[in-house]
XYZ file of C-alpha atoms in Angstrom:
114
model
C 13.041 -11.564 -26.530
C 12.636 -11.621 -23.367
C 14.831 -13.696 -20.338
C 12.754 -16.072 -19.262
C 13.722 -17.845 -15.809
C 11.626 -21.186 -14.002
C 12.384 -22.417 -10.775
C 11.806 -25.036 -7.562
C 12.395 -23.739 -4.237
C 12.394 -26.501 -1.423
C 12.762 -25.752 2.606
C 15.114 -28.588 4.179
C 17.228 -27.342 6.789
C 18.805 -24.470 4.164
C 15.975 -22.842 1.567
C 16.745 -25.169 -1.744
C 16.103 -23.678 -4.943
C 16.405 -26.073 -8.051
C 15.029 -25.113 -11.484
C 15.546 -24.493 -15.373
C 16.563 -20.770 -16.539
C 15.604 -20.503 -20.574
C 17.896 -18.381 -22.712
C 15.740 -18.225 -25.810
C 14.171 -21.520 -26.247
C 16.604 -24.137 -24.594
C 15.958 -25.094 -20.917
C 19.235 -25.478 -18.502
C 18.357 -27.421 -15.173
C 20.170 -25.329 -12.090
C 20.312 -26.167 -8.251
C 20.334 -22.787 -5.533
C 20.989 -23.116 -2.339
C 19.433 -19.832 -0.493
C 21.212 -19.501 2.917
C 19.143 -18.391 5.988
C 19.475 -15.869 8.045
C 18.849 -13.112 5.488
C 21.443 -14.479 3.291
C 21.653 -14.470 -0.392
C 22.059 -16.852 -3.665
C 22.277 -16.397 -7.290
C 21.279 -18.841 -10.214
C 23.770 -19.089 -12.952
C 24.663 -16.583 -15.313
C 23.015 -15.940 -18.845
C 23.182 -13.589 -20.747
C 20.645 -10.565 -21.448
C 18.910 -11.001 -24.438
C 16.598 -7.131 -24.559
C 17.343 -4.374 -22.361
C 15.225 -3.389 -19.712
C 13.062 -6.885 -20.627
C 11.366 -8.767 -17.325
C 12.668 -11.669 -16.381
C 10.006 -14.190 -15.602
C 10.167 -16.422 -12.684
C 8.007 -19.633 -12.366
C 8.035 -21.635 -9.032
C 6.952 -25.170 -8.482
C 7.823 -25.879 -4.789
C 8.448 -23.267 -1.916
C 8.815 -24.189 1.809
C 9.775 -20.767 3.268
C 8.933 -17.062 1.298
C 11.799 -14.907 -0.147
C 12.832 -12.223 -2.402
C 13.796 -12.387 -5.720
C 15.376 -10.135 -8.375
C 17.278 -9.993 -11.528
C 20.947 -8.616 -10.419
C 24.293 -7.949 -12.768
C 27.908 -7.739 -12.240
C 27.958 -5.157 -15.185
C 25.474 -3.314 -14.232
C 22.143 -2.781 -13.298
C 19.280 -4.903 -11.622
C 16.012 -5.070 -10.696
C 13.335 -3.984 -7.535
C 12.913 -6.909 -5.221
C 9.372 -9.233 -5.463
C 8.509 -11.205 -2.464
C 7.414 -14.872 -3.323
C 5.179 -15.910 -0.967
C 3.676 -18.764 -3.471
C 4.308 -21.627 -5.754
C 3.169 -20.833 -9.361
C 3.900 -17.435 -11.672
C 5.583 -16.592 -13.610
C 6.313 -13.795 -11.106
C 7.807 -10.282 -13.445
C 11.204 -9.564 -11.863
C 11.512 -6.252 -13.278
C 14.904 -5.116 -14.452
C 17.037 -2.204 -15.792
C 19.709 -4.486 -17.550
C 21.219 -3.970 -21.007
C 21.055 -6.664 -23.581
C 24.416 -8.458 -23.782
C 25.156 -8.265 -20.274
C 25.349 -10.667 -17.770
C 22.283 -11.718 -15.484
C 20.785 -14.216 -12.838
C 18.219 -14.330 -10.847
C 19.479 -13.206 -6.988
C 17.529 -15.152 -3.651
C 17.630 -13.432 -0.665
C 15.870 -15.563 2.792
C 14.340 -13.565 5.634
C 16.195 -12.085 8.170
C 14.395 -13.647 10.886
C 14.768 -16.964 9.126
C 15.962 -19.811 11.172
C 15.667 -23.122 8.946
Protein backbone atom coordinates (compact mmCIF):
# COMPACT_ATOMS: atom_id res chain seq x y z
CA UNK A 1 0.00 0.00 0.00
CA UNK A 2 1.42 3.39 -0.90
CA UNK A 3 1.86 6.18 1.60
CA UNK A 4 -0.65 9.03 1.56
CA UNK A 5 -0.34 12.41 3.20
CA UNK A 6 -3.13 14.94 3.44
CA UNK A 7 -2.20 18.50 4.30
CA UNK A 8 -3.99 21.75 5.03
CA UNK A 9 -1.92 24.88 4.52
CA UNK A 10 -2.71 28.38 5.82
CA UNK A 11 -0.77 31.64 5.67
CA UNK A 12 -0.99 33.71 8.83
CA UNK A 13 2.24 35.63 9.21
CA UNK A 14 4.15 32.40 8.79
CA UNK A 15 2.96 29.67 6.46
CA UNK A 16 1.18 27.15 8.65
CA UNK A 17 0.14 23.67 7.56
CA UNK A 18 -2.08 21.22 9.36
CA UNK A 19 -3.98 18.12 8.41
CA UNK A 20 -3.90 14.39 8.49
CA UNK A 21 -1.43 11.74 7.43
CA UNK A 22 -2.33 8.21 6.41
CA UNK A 23 -0.24 5.13 7.08
CA UNK A 24 -2.41 2.26 5.95
CA UNK A 25 -6.03 2.99 6.85
CA UNK A 26 -5.61 5.14 9.98
CA UNK A 27 -5.36 8.93 9.74
CA UNK A 28 -3.40 11.06 12.22
CA UNK A 29 -3.90 14.81 12.65
CA UNK A 30 -0.91 17.16 12.62
CA UNK A 31 0.09 20.81 12.26
CA UNK A 32 3.22 22.17 10.58
CA UNK A 33 4.63 25.72 10.58
CA UNK A 34 6.64 26.56 7.46
CA UNK A 35 8.85 29.58 8.25
CA UNK A 36 9.40 32.32 5.67
CA UNK A 37 12.61 33.12 3.72
CA UNK A 38 13.16 29.68 2.11
CA UNK A 39 13.07 27.80 5.41
CA UNK A 40 11.81 24.22 5.81
CA UNK A 41 9.37 22.29 7.99
CA UNK A 42 8.34 18.62 8.15
CA UNK A 43 5.28 16.52 8.86
CA UNK A 44 5.64 13.90 11.59
CA UNK A 45 7.54 10.74 10.68
CA UNK A 46 5.75 7.72 9.24
CA UNK A 47 7.05 4.32 8.14
CA UNK A 48 7.12 3.71 4.40
CA UNK A 49 5.15 0.60 3.42
CA UNK A 50 6.12 0.23 -0.28
CA UNK A 51 9.56 0.94 -1.77
CA UNK A 52 9.61 3.95 -4.12
CA UNK A 53 5.80 4.40 -4.04
CA UNK A 54 4.67 8.00 -4.53
CA UNK A 55 3.13 9.88 -1.64
CA UNK A 56 -0.16 11.63 -2.27
CA UNK A 57 -0.46 15.16 -0.93
CA UNK A 58 -3.90 16.78 -0.63
CA UNK A 59 -4.08 20.51 0.07
CA UNK A 60 -7.31 21.96 1.47
CA UNK A 61 -6.28 25.57 2.20
CA UNK A 62 -3.25 27.35 0.76
CA UNK A 63 -2.20 30.89 1.61
CA UNK A 64 1.09 31.05 -0.29
CA UNK A 65 2.64 28.73 -2.88
CA UNK A 66 5.28 26.36 -1.50
CA UNK A 67 7.38 23.37 -2.47
CA UNK A 68 6.96 19.86 -1.07
CA UNK A 69 8.86 16.58 -1.32
CA UNK A 70 9.11 13.28 0.53
CA UNK A 71 12.24 13.03 2.69
CA UNK A 72 13.85 10.36 4.86
CA UNK A 73 16.64 10.76 7.39
CA UNK A 74 17.41 7.07 6.68
CA UNK A 75 18.24 7.82 3.06
CA UNK A 76 16.19 8.56 0.00
CA UNK A 77 14.19 11.54 -1.10
CA UNK A 78 12.12 12.85 -3.96
CA UNK A 79 12.18 15.89 -6.21
CA UNK A 80 10.55 19.13 -5.13
CA UNK A 81 6.97 19.55 -6.35
CA UNK A 82 5.51 23.06 -6.59
CA UNK A 83 2.16 23.42 -4.79
CA UNK A 84 0.32 26.52 -6.03
CA UNK A 85 -3.35 25.53 -5.71
CA UNK A 86 -5.61 23.64 -3.36
CA UNK A 87 -6.71 20.15 -4.33
CA UNK A 88 -4.74 17.14 -5.30
CA UNK A 89 -3.72 14.57 -4.71
CA UNK A 90 -0.33 15.88 -5.77
CA UNK A 91 2.02 12.96 -6.48
CA UNK A 92 5.33 13.16 -4.60
CA UNK A 93 7.67 10.60 -6.19
CA UNK A 94 10.57 9.31 -4.08
CA UNK A 95 13.20 6.59 -3.74
CA UNK A 96 12.58 5.70 -0.09
CA UNK A 97 12.63 1.99 0.74
CA UNK A 98 9.88 0.11 2.61
CA UNK A 99 10.35 0.10 6.38
CA UNK A 100 12.26 3.41 6.41
CA UNK A 101 11.05 6.67 7.95
CA UNK A 102 9.27 9.08 5.60
CA UNK A 103 7.83 12.55 6.00
CA UNK A 104 6.76 15.44 3.79
CA UNK A 105 9.20 18.36 3.77
CA UNK A 106 7.86 21.82 2.92
CA UNK A 107 9.89 24.81 1.81
CA UNK A 108 8.80 28.43 1.54
CA UNK A 109 10.10 30.79 -1.14
CA UNK A 110 13.28 32.82 -0.60
CA UNK A 111 11.32 36.02 -1.11
CA UNK A 112 8.36 35.06 1.08
CA UNK A 113 7.97 37.78 3.68
CA UNK A 114 4.72 36.62 5.30
